[in-house]
């Protein structure tokens, strides 16, 4: 059967379309070939900074006295890049990044034991309450003999901690010896644990209506810990409060703003001013639950950053009395970012912060300035006193269920196993103020104010 005229037209159209596709494909291939030749003949200009970095890195790898790998050189280069910007910007490699994360998030993955000092003895002071160690049967006074069949004898404290590292491990096998001399094999499964930042919560012996707590640092969990602690103290009869911020280097700004807002009903708590924006953090987002409580804030030379935000706001509103020594003087805010692909983290200064009255506590902003907040009442202490108090503040509290065991252990040894709070002239001054034994001190003036 012969074809129709339309069949011929369709055939010619189809042939023309195939020819067009072939011509287009040929053009694409020719274009790509031209681009490849162009890249070979005229490469992109080399980044001078990258070229210099690679040249110096190559030089160091070839000529340094020992073999050094690219990873180590890159880590050192990144550290130097941020460390050189100011005293606070920093690069964290994979190992130090975990410690930084722990301080910010307020938790860590581990087994939950507190060792008796020095750690090199390998003797457990107590396991944390409801921790994997406690659940596995670790007891007060147990001496660590082996970790996964490796002896701990002769190891230093950091070496013992390294053996107990929970990173990448689902279980850790321990051989321990109890105070009774019996040895036990235990299997501990590490978990994510709260790293408490609010510690030593209790009523003061010489002032039973006054509560005390130390805030070790400011993490994302601190606000919740603080609220729970103060509410518990109020249920026990506390009408006034001592908040100890000594040896507190700062941390999460939001936690400090939350805590200040519990005592200040309205108004600006702190203002941050950076290169591109200004932000005011105001009271009112949480209820001022503790507004009516008498309040003393303890500070010293190691009170810094978010701690100064809290103390500065209370001082500006005359909501509490600040007692101790002039603070560190860190009035800069850092922005932190993690880099999961590399397991690292970086922190850079992003702005200054200012108290409600417009004070900036950054000591480096003025060459004649050596500190931050000037307390309302200055109480000096010597270096040894400070070291003892700092050591006590940093310690974890034992579970109340283990206090009797610790007391029996102390009696058996004829000494003190669980260290007691040291003499503390700054805390004594706070007690006296809250008992009304001194008039409210006049505000001091000066560059730190």
Tab-separated table of C-alpha atoms in Angstrom:
chain	number	residue	atom	x	y	z
A	1	UNK	CA	0.000	0.000	0.000
A	2	UNK	CA	1.497	3.397	-1.011
A	3	UNK	CA	2.012	6.198	1.529
A	4	UNK	CA	0.094	9.447	1.744
A	5	UNK	CA	1.557	12.975	1.336
A	6	UNK	CA	1.330	13.418	5.119
A	7	UNK	CA	3.594	10.421	5.636
A	8	UNK	CA	6.285	12.120	3.582
A	9	UNK	CA	5.977	15.339	5.497
A	10	UNK	CA	6.298	13.494	8.827
A	11	UNK	CA	9.373	11.610	7.641
A	12	UNK	CA	11.050	14.809	6.502
A	13	UNK	CA	10.174	16.502	9.840
A	14	UNK	CA	11.547	13.572	11.834
A	15	UNK	CA	14.781	13.605	9.844
A	16	UNK	CA	15.177	17.338	10.376
A	17	UNK	CA	14.644	16.896	14.161
A	18	UNK	CA	17.297	14.188	14.412
A	19	UNK	CA	19.713	16.338	12.480
A	20	UNK	CA	19.051	19.260	14.836
A	21	UNK	CA	19.687	17.072	17.899
A	22	UNK	CA	22.929	15.809	16.375
A	23	UNK	CA	24.080	19.364	15.605
A	24	UNK	CA	23.177	20.480	19.181
A	25	UNK	CA	25.087	17.561	20.744
A	26	UNK	CA	28.099	18.288	18.524
A	27	UNK	CA	27.966	21.935	19.583
A	28	UNK	CA	27.881	20.965	23.288
A	29	UNK	CA	30.859	18.662	22.898
A	30	UNK	CA	32.782	21.329	21.003
A	31	UNK	CA	31.967	23.906	23.693
A	32	UNK	CA	33.130	21.626	26.507
A	33	UNK	CA	36.325	20.877	24.584
A	34	UNK	CA	36.971	24.594	24.173
A	35	UNK	CA	36.398	25.177	27.933
A	36	UNK	CA	38.765	22.347	28.856
A	37	UNK	CA	41.467	23.769	26.591
A	38	UNK	CA	40.873	27.232	28.073
A	39	UNK	CA	41.250	25.916	31.649
A	40	UNK	CA	44.497	24.203	30.679
A	41	UNK	CA	45.923	27.226	28.889
A	42	UNK	CA	44.567	29.882	31.237
A	43	UNK	CA	44.103	28.413	34.788
A	44	UNK	CA	42.284	30.391	37.484
A	45	UNK	CA	44.519	32.845	39.341
A	46	UNK	CA	45.980	31.231	42.461
A	47	UNK	CA	44.749	32.537	45.841
A	48	UNK	CA	47.920	34.131	47.338
A	49	UNK	CA	46.884	33.262	50.904
A	50	UNK	CA	46.252	29.608	50.042
A	51	UNK	CA	49.434	29.387	48.037
A	52	UNK	CA	51.519	30.775	50.916
A	53	UNK	CA	49.868	28.439	53.439
A	54	UNK	CA	50.584	25.394	51.256
A	55	UNK	CA	54.162	26.504	50.645
A	56	UNK	CA	54.907	26.986	54.370
A	57	UNK	CA	53.162	23.727	55.236
A	58	UNK	CA	55.264	21.866	52.673
A	59	UNK	CA	58.430	23.507	54.018
A	60	UNK	CA	57.608	22.455	57.605
A	61	UNK	CA	56.786	18.886	56.602
A	62	UNK	CA	60.081	18.500	54.732
A	63	UNK	CA	62.461	20.160	57.192
A	64	UNK	CA	61.053	20.035	60.758
A	65	UNK	CA	63.239	18.041	63.151
A	66	UNK	CA	60.610	15.311	63.536
A	67	UNK	CA	58.024	13.951	61.152
A	68	UNK	CA	54.897	16.088	61.276
A	69	UNK	CA	51.642	15.388	59.474
A	70	UNK	CA	49.295	17.732	57.648
A	71	UNK	CA	46.567	17.286	60.295
A	72	UNK	CA	48.797	18.595	63.062
A	73	UNK	CA	49.958	21.544	60.987
A	74	UNK	CA	46.418	22.487	59.977
A	75	UNK	CA	45.232	22.289	63.608
A	76	UNK	CA	48.067	24.531	64.734
A	77	UNK	CA	47.367	26.963	61.908
A	78	UNK	CA	43.656	27.203	62.752
A	79	UNK	CA	44.456	27.651	66.444
A	80	UNK	CA	46.873	30.439	65.656
A	81	UNK	CA	44.411	32.112	63.298
A	82	UNK	CA	41.776	32.571	66.016
A	83	UNK	CA	44.043	32.834	69.078
A	84	UNK	CA	45.719	35.831	67.515
A	85	UNK	CA	42.508	37.819	67.106
A	86	UNK	CA	41.950	38.581	70.792
A	87	UNK	CA	42.271	36.831	74.177
A	88	UNK	CA	38.897	35.090	73.846
A	89	UNK	CA	38.531	33.751	70.282
A	90	UNK	CA	39.617	30.142	69.990
A	91	UNK	CA	39.710	27.046	67.790
A	92	UNK	CA	38.894	23.668	69.396
A	93	UNK	CA	40.146	20.469	67.823
A	94	UNK	CA	38.100	17.289	68.122
A	95	UNK	CA	39.288	16.482	71.653
A	96	UNK	CA	38.967	19.972	73.153
A	97	UNK	CA	35.700	20.527	71.275
A	98	UNK	CA	34.021	17.851	73.409
A	99	UNK	CA	35.015	19.680	76.599
A	100	UNK	CA	33.681	22.952	75.183
A	101	UNK	CA	30.420	21.232	74.213
A	102	UNK	CA	30.143	19.784	77.717
A	103	UNK	CA	30.446	23.244	79.277
A	104	UNK	CA	27.810	24.722	76.961
A	105	UNK	CA	25.286	21.855	76.951
A	106	UNK	CA	25.774	20.868	80.598
A	107	UNK	CA	26.065	17.137	79.997
A	108	UNK	CA	28.673	14.511	79.173
A	109	UNK	CA	28.866	10.864	78.237
A	110	UNK	CA	30.555	8.847	80.955
A	111	UNK	CA	30.161	6.423	83.854
A	112	UNK	CA	29.696	8.952	86.672
A	113	UNK	CA	32.345	8.503	89.356
A	114	UNK	CA	34.087	11.071	91.548
A	115	UNK	CA	37.624	10.088	92.552
A	116	UNK	CA	39.356	10.849	95.807
A	117	UNK	CA	42.253	13.252	95.368
A	118	UNK	CA	44.800	12.496	94.042
A	119	UNK	CA	43.159	10.601	91.202
A	120	UNK	CA	46.333	8.584	90.639
A	121	UNK	CA	45.356	6.472	93.670
A	122	UNK	CA	42.414	5.236	91.634
A	123	UNK	CA	40.093	5.337	94.652
A	124	UNK	CA	36.436	6.255	94.144
A	125	UNK	CA	35.113	8.854	96.582
A	126	UNK	CA	31.535	8.143	95.485
A	127	UNK	CA	29.537	7.367	92.334
A	128	UNK	CA	27.045	9.994	91.205
A	129	UNK	CA	23.407	9.252	92.020
A	130	UNK	CA	21.585	7.120	89.403
A	131	UNK	CA	24.751	6.953	87.308
A	132	UNK	CA	25.912	3.952	85.261
A	133	UNK	CA	28.669	3.377	87.843
A	134	UNK	CA	26.182	3.335	90.709
A	135	UNK	CA	23.809	1.050	88.797
A	136	UNK	CA	26.688	-1.331	88.003
A	137	UNK	CA	27.618	-1.651	91.687
A	138	UNK	CA	30.483	0.818	92.178
A	139	UNK	CA	30.564	1.749	95.893
A	140	UNK	CA	31.994	4.416	98.156
A	141	UNK	CA	35.724	3.780	98.631
A	142	UNK	CA	36.207	1.247	95.815
A	143	UNK	CA	39.742	1.175	94.482
A	144	UNK	CA	40.124	0.800	90.725
A	145	UNK	CA	42.526	-2.018	89.810
A	146	UNK	CA	41.902	-2.665	86.106
A	147	UNK	CA	40.026	-1.145	83.187
A	148	UNK	CA	39.266	-3.641	80.400
A	149	UNK	CA	42.040	-5.913	81.784
A	150	UNK	CA	44.603	-3.057	81.745
A	151	UNK	CA	46.189	-2.359	85.129
A	152	UNK	CA	45.977	1.198	86.461
A	153	UNK	CA	48.936	0.767	88.809
A	154	UNK	CA	51.489	3.536	88.318
A	155	UNK	CA	49.263	5.563	85.999
A	156	UNK	CA	48.724	9.286	86.388
A	157	UNK	CA	45.310	10.881	86.847
A	158	UNK	CA	44.981	11.891	83.163
A	159	UNK	CA	46.038	8.383	82.098
A	160	UNK	CA	43.335	6.818	84.286
A	161	UNK	CA	40.751	9.219	82.880
A	162	UNK	CA	41.875	8.281	79.362
A	163	UNK	CA	41.322	4.588	80.124
A	164	UNK	CA	37.821	5.400	81.336
A	165	UNK	CA	36.950	7.522	78.314
A	166	UNK	CA	33.481	6.580	77.059
A	167	UNK	CA	34.023	7.807	73.521
A	168	UNK	CA	32.895	5.123	71.068
A	169	UNK	CA	32.415	2.477	73.790
A	170	UNK	CA	29.159	0.790	74.770
A	171	UNK	CA	30.586	-0.838	77.901
A	172	UNK	CA	33.629	-0.641	80.168
A	173	UNK	CA	34.801	-3.568	82.310
A	174	UNK	CA	36.224	-2.727	85.722
A	175	UNK	CA	38.026	-4.719	88.396
A	176	UNK	CA	37.598	-2.943	91.740
A	177	UNK	CA	38.549	-3.657	95.326
A	178	UNK	CA	36.151	-2.559	98.057
A	179	UNK	CA	36.974	-1.123	101.480
A	180	UNK	CA	36.422	-4.649	102.825
A	181	UNK	CA	39.202	-6.024	100.563
A	182	UNK	CA	36.898	-8.012	98.285
A	183	UNK	CA	37.499	-7.723	94.547
A	184	UNK	CA	34.599	-7.465	92.086
A	185	UNK	CA	34.263	-7.552	88.305
A	186	UNK	CA	31.809	-4.933	87.060
A	187	UNK	CA	30.458	-4.018	83.631
A	188	UNK	CA	29.513	-0.336	83.248
A	189	UNK	CA	27.534	1.013	80.291
A	190	UNK	CA	28.328	4.729	79.731
A	191	UNK	CA	25.385	7.116	79.364
A	192	UNK	CA	24.716	10.809	78.805
A	193	UNK	CA	24.846	12.407	82.265
A	194	UNK	CA	23.980	15.822	83.659
A	195	UNK	CA	27.063	17.821	84.606
A	196	UNK	CA	25.600	19.942	87.429
A	197	UNK	CA	26.573	23.602	87.383
A	198	UNK	CA	24.655	24.530	90.547
A	199	UNK	CA	26.395	22.939	93.521
A	200	UNK	CA	26.566	22.892	97.344
A	201	UNK	CA	22.911	23.853	97.761
A	202	UNK	CA	21.921	24.201	101.418
A	203	UNK	CA	21.039	26.396	104.377
A	204	UNK	CA	23.859	28.171	106.187
A	205	UNK	CA	24.488	26.820	109.693
A	206	UNK	CA	24.932	30.237	111.297
A	207	UNK	CA	21.990	31.726	109.395
A	208	UNK	CA	19.275	29.069	109.047
A	209	UNK	CA	16.976	31.366	107.096
A	210	UNK	CA	19.678	31.980	104.472
A	211	UNK	CA	20.227	29.645	101.549
A	212	UNK	CA	23.513	29.170	99.723
A	213	UNK	CA	24.428	27.835	96.294
A	214	UNK	CA	27.440	28.046	94.019
A	215	UNK	CA	27.041	28.418	90.264
A	216	UNK	CA	30.121	26.787	88.740
A	217	UNK	CA	29.410	27.915	85.152
A	218	UNK	CA	26.498	28.851	82.890
A	219	UNK	CA	25.251	26.089	80.594
A	220	UNK	CA	21.961	25.554	78.775
A	221	UNK	CA	20.788	23.638	81.868
A	222	UNK	CA	21.822	26.166	84.525
A	223	UNK	CA	18.571	28.161	84.564
A	224	UNK	CA	16.520	25.052	85.315
A	225	UNK	CA	19.016	23.887	87.956
A	226	UNK	CA	19.000	27.318	89.595
A	227	UNK	CA	15.202	27.557	89.753
A	228	UNK	CA	14.905	24.080	91.269
A	229	UNK	CA	17.593	24.795	93.865
A	230	UNK	CA	16.138	28.121	95.037
A	231	UNK	CA	12.586	26.775	95.200
A	232	UNK	CA	13.823	23.841	97.311
A	233	UNK	CA	15.663	26.234	99.644
A	234	UNK	CA	12.548	28.358	100.057
A	235	UNK	CA	10.533	25.263	100.988
A	236	UNK	CA	13.111	24.638	103.710
A	237	UNK	CA	12.629	28.142	105.090
A	238	UNK	CA	15.178	30.285	103.209
A	239	UNK	CA	14.188	33.948	103.159
A	240	UNK	CA	17.476	35.246	101.775
A	241	UNK	CA	20.112	33.849	99.457
A	242	UNK	CA	23.854	33.858	98.799
A	243	UNK	CA	24.715	33.191	95.144
A	244	UNK	CA	28.399	32.293	94.834
A	245	UNK	CA	29.875	33.215	91.428
A	246	UNK	CA	33.527	32.939	92.423
A	247	UNK	CA	35.640	30.812	90.084
A	248	UNK	CA	32.878	31.075	87.454
A	249	UNK	CA	34.330	31.957	84.042
A	250	UNK	CA	30.911	32.456	82.416
A	251	UNK	CA	29.204	30.526	79.656
A	252	UNK	CA	25.739	30.767	78.116
A	253	UNK	CA	24.434	34.351	78.275
A	254	UNK	CA	20.744	33.345	78.236
A	255	UNK	CA	21.205	31.461	81.517
A	256	UNK	CA	22.579	34.558	83.253
A	257	UNK	CA	19.719	36.689	81.876
A	258	UNK	CA	17.171	34.130	83.115
A	259	UNK	CA	18.673	34.079	86.613
A	260	UNK	CA	18.787	37.877	86.860
A	261	UNK	CA	15.176	38.068	85.687
A	262	UNK	CA	14.113	35.951	88.656
A	263	UNK	CA	15.069	38.907	90.900
A	264	UNK	CA	14.298	41.841	88.564
A	265	UNK	CA	10.706	42.228	87.362
A	266	UNK	CA	11.273	44.594	84.451
A	267	UNK	CA	13.931	46.500	82.572
A	268	UNK	CA	17.028	45.736	80.520
A	269	UNK	CA	19.317	43.053	81.958
A	270	UNK	CA	22.129	43.417	79.416
A	271	UNK	CA	22.693	44.869	75.945
A	272	UNK	CA	25.031	43.370	73.367
A	273	UNK	CA	26.490	45.492	70.591
A	274	UNK	CA	28.321	43.877	67.698
A	275	UNK	CA	29.514	44.828	64.244
A	276	UNK	CA	26.126	44.530	62.619
A	277	UNK	CA	23.495	44.674	65.350
A	278	UNK	CA	22.518	45.672	68.856
A	279	UNK	CA	20.327	43.439	71.031
A	280	UNK	CA	18.770	44.172	74.425
A	281	UNK	CA	17.846	41.323	76.756
A	282	UNK	CA	15.034	42.358	79.070
A	283	UNK	CA	13.420	40.991	82.201
A	284	UNK	CA	9.817	39.904	81.955
A	285	UNK	CA	10.098	36.771	79.845
A	286	UNK	CA	10.135	34.781	83.091
A	287	UNK	CA	8.370	35.655	86.336
A	288	UNK	CA	10.443	37.398	89.027
A	289	UNK	CA	9.764	34.555	91.469
A	290	UNK	CA	12.546	35.507	93.882
A	291	UNK	CA	12.091	39.263	93.829
A	292	UNK	CA	11.397	39.531	97.567
A	293	UNK	CA	14.419	37.554	98.795
A	294	UNK	CA	17.418	39.220	100.377
A	295	UNK	CA	20.404	38.636	98.119
A	296	UNK	CA	24.212	38.728	98.284
A	297	UNK	CA	26.364	37.816	95.267
A	298	UNK	CA	29.934	36.628	95.907
A	299	UNK	CA	32.528	37.478	93.230
A	300	UNK	CA	36.292	37.384	92.862
A	301	UNK	CA	39.089	37.777	90.330
A	302	UNK	CA	37.889	34.683	88.447
A	303	UNK	CA	34.291	35.848	88.074
A	304	UNK	CA	33.954	36.604	84.368
A	305	UNK	CA	31.666	37.134	81.384
A	306	UNK	CA	28.100	35.848	82.012
A	307	UNK	CA	28.815	35.965	85.752
A	308	UNK	CA	29.550	39.665	85.431
A	309	UNK	CA	26.331	40.149	83.467
A	310	UNK	CA	24.331	38.684	86.372
A	311	UNK	CA	26.205	40.553	89.113
A	312	UNK	CA	26.255	43.812	87.131
A	313	UNK	CA	22.495	43.821	86.528
A	314	UNK	CA	21.710	43.168	90.194
A	315	UNK	CA	24.154	45.887	91.226
A	316	UNK	CA	22.751	48.446	88.777
A	317	UNK	CA	19.184	47.883	89.989
A	318	UNK	CA	20.407	47.747	93.616
A	319	UNK	CA	18.652	44.419	93.862
A	320	UNK	CA	21.498	42.659	95.639
A	321	UNK	CA	24.780	43.406	97.393
A	322	UNK	CA	27.934	42.339	95.558
A	323	UNK	CA	30.673	41.157	97.955
A	324	UNK	CA	34.230	39.951	97.365
A	325	UNK	CA	37.042	41.107	95.087
A	326	UNK	CA	37.010	43.042	91.773
A	327	UNK	CA	35.954	40.737	88.951
A	328	UNK	CA	37.998	39.573	85.961
A	329	UNK	CA	36.711	42.135	83.455
A	330	UNK	CA	35.446	40.235	80.395
A	331	UNK	CA	32.839	42.373	78.656
A	332	UNK	CA	32.880	40.627	75.286
A	333	UNK	CA	30.449	38.109	73.878
A	334	UNK	CA	31.572	35.093	71.843
A	335	UNK	CA	29.684	33.272	69.112
A	336	UNK	CA	30.396	29.543	68.925
A	337	UNK	CA	29.902	27.253	65.934
A	338	UNK	CA	30.536	23.549	65.617
A	339	UNK	CA	31.800	21.862	62.450
A	340	UNK	CA	30.444	18.280	62.660
A	341	UNK	CA	32.224	17.192	59.483
A	342	UNK	CA	35.580	17.758	61.171
A	343	UNK	CA	34.572	17.223	64.803
A	344	UNK	CA	35.842	20.707	65.637
A	345	UNK	CA	34.428	23.938	67.030
A	346	UNK	CA	35.350	27.622	66.805
A	347	UNK	CA	34.592	30.608	69.001
A	348	UNK	CA	35.002	34.248	67.964
A	349	UNK	CA	34.242	37.510	69.700
A	350	UNK	CA	31.069	38.952	68.210
A	351	UNK	CA	30.407	42.031	70.332
A	352	UNK	CA	30.555	43.891	73.630
A	353	UNK	CA	27.957	43.694	76.342
A	354	UNK	CA	26.760	46.547	78.548
A	355	UNK	CA	25.011	46.541	81.915
A	356	UNK	CA	21.629	48.290	82.382
A	357	UNK	CA	23.400	51.547	83.287
A	358	UNK	CA	25.648	51.298	80.205
A	359	UNK	CA	28.758	49.890	81.884
A	360	UNK	CA	31.083	47.673	79.895
A	361	UNK	CA	33.295	45.486	82.055
A	362	UNK	CA	35.950	44.669	79.435
A	363	UNK	CA	39.263	45.529	81.060
A	364	UNK	CA	41.190	45.560	77.773
A	365	UNK	CA	39.052	48.486	76.571
A	366	UNK	CA	41.003	50.836	78.850
A	367	UNK	CA	44.785	50.579	79.374
A	368	UNK	CA	44.399	51.980	82.894
A	369	UNK	CA	41.894	49.344	83.915
A	370	UNK	CA	42.772	45.988	85.456
A	371	UNK	CA	39.395	44.526	86.481
A	372	UNK	CA	35.667	44.527	85.799
A	373	UNK	CA	33.004	45.028	88.492
A	374	UNK	CA	33.990	46.734	91.720
A	375	UNK	CA	32.051	45.028	94.553
A	376	UNK	CA	29.870	47.019	96.944
A	377	UNK	CA	31.899	45.488	99.783
A	378	UNK	CA	35.487	44.420	99.138
A	379	UNK	CA	36.776	41.534	101.243
A	380	UNK	CA	40.342	40.562	100.405
A	381	UNK	CA	41.728	37.022	100.584
A	382	UNK	CA	45.210	35.628	100.053
A	383	UNK	CA	46.176	33.219	97.278
A	384	UNK	CA	46.034	30.108	99.452
A	385	UNK	CA	42.542	30.940	100.733
A	386	UNK	CA	41.315	31.470	97.171
A	387	UNK	CA	42.806	28.162	96.001
A	388	UNK	CA	41.118	26.211	98.823
A	389	UNK	CA	37.750	27.865	98.168
A	390	UNK	CA	38.014	27.344	94.404
A	391	UNK	CA	38.810	23.675	94.945
A	392	UNK	CA	35.774	23.255	97.164
A	393	UNK	CA	33.426	25.099	94.775
A	394	UNK	CA	34.522	22.852	91.885
A	395	UNK	CA	33.747	19.630	93.792
A	396	UNK	CA	30.641	17.568	93.173
A	397	UNK	CA	28.143	16.992	95.979
A	398	UNK	CA	27.769	13.379	97.157
A	399	UNK	CA	24.305	11.809	97.045
A	400	UNK	CA	22.601	12.167	100.428
A	401	UNK	CA	22.102	8.388	100.479
A	402	UNK	CA	25.886	7.936	100.679
A	403	UNK	CA	26.655	10.443	103.447
A	404	UNK	CA	26.526	7.785	106.177
A	405	UNK	CA	28.951	5.547	104.272
A	406	UNK	CA	31.332	8.466	103.799
A	407	UNK	CA	31.112	9.301	107.522
A	408	UNK	CA	31.880	5.677	108.461
A	409	UNK	CA	34.848	5.654	106.091
A	410	UNK	CA	36.170	8.867	107.649
A	411	UNK	CA	35.800	7.409	111.153
A	412	UNK	CA	37.587	4.205	110.145
A	413	UNK	CA	40.513	6.183	108.706
A	414	UNK	CA	40.589	8.602	111.603
A	415	UNK	CA	40.477	11.574	109.275
A	416	UNK	CA	38.347	13.518	106.833
A	417	UNK	CA	37.556	11.643	103.626
A	418	UNK	CA	35.005	14.093	102.266
A	419	UNK	CA	36.606	17.557	102.259
A	420	UNK	CA	34.723	20.185	104.229
A	421	UNK	CA	34.110	23.782	103.232
A	422	UNK	CA	37.191	25.883	104.115
A	423	UNK	CA	37.277	29.091	106.133
A	424	UNK	CA	35.751	31.797	103.980
A	425	UNK	CA	35.927	35.478	105.000
A	426	UNK	CA	33.886	36.585	101.972
A	427	UNK	CA	31.046	34.206	102.822
A	428	UNK	CA	31.280	35.318	106.464
A	429	UNK	CA	30.775	38.920	105.322
A	430	UNK	CA	27.713	37.871	103.291
A	431	UNK	CA	26.229	36.094	106.321
A	432	UNK	CA	26.767	39.168	108.462
A	433	UNK	CA	25.076	41.436	105.931
A	434	UNK	CA	22.028	39.205	105.683
A	435	UNK	CA	21.797	39.032	109.490
A	436	UNK	CA	21.749	42.820	109.533
A	437	UNK	CA	25.020	43.092	111.446
A	438	UNK	CA	26.412	45.665	109.014
A	439	UNK	CA	24.642	48.597	107.340
A	440	UNK	CA	24.238	48.268	103.590
A	441	UNK	CA	27.631	49.355	102.213
A	442	UNK	CA	27.822	52.544	100.188
A	443	UNK	CA	28.498	52.141	96.484
A	444	UNK	CA	32.099	52.735	95.644
A	445	UNK	CA	33.141	54.811	92.642
A	446	UNK	CA	36.043	54.239	90.307
A	447	UNK	CA	36.981	52.843	86.931
A	448	UNK	CA	35.728	49.360	87.828
A	449	UNK	CA	32.269	50.710	88.673
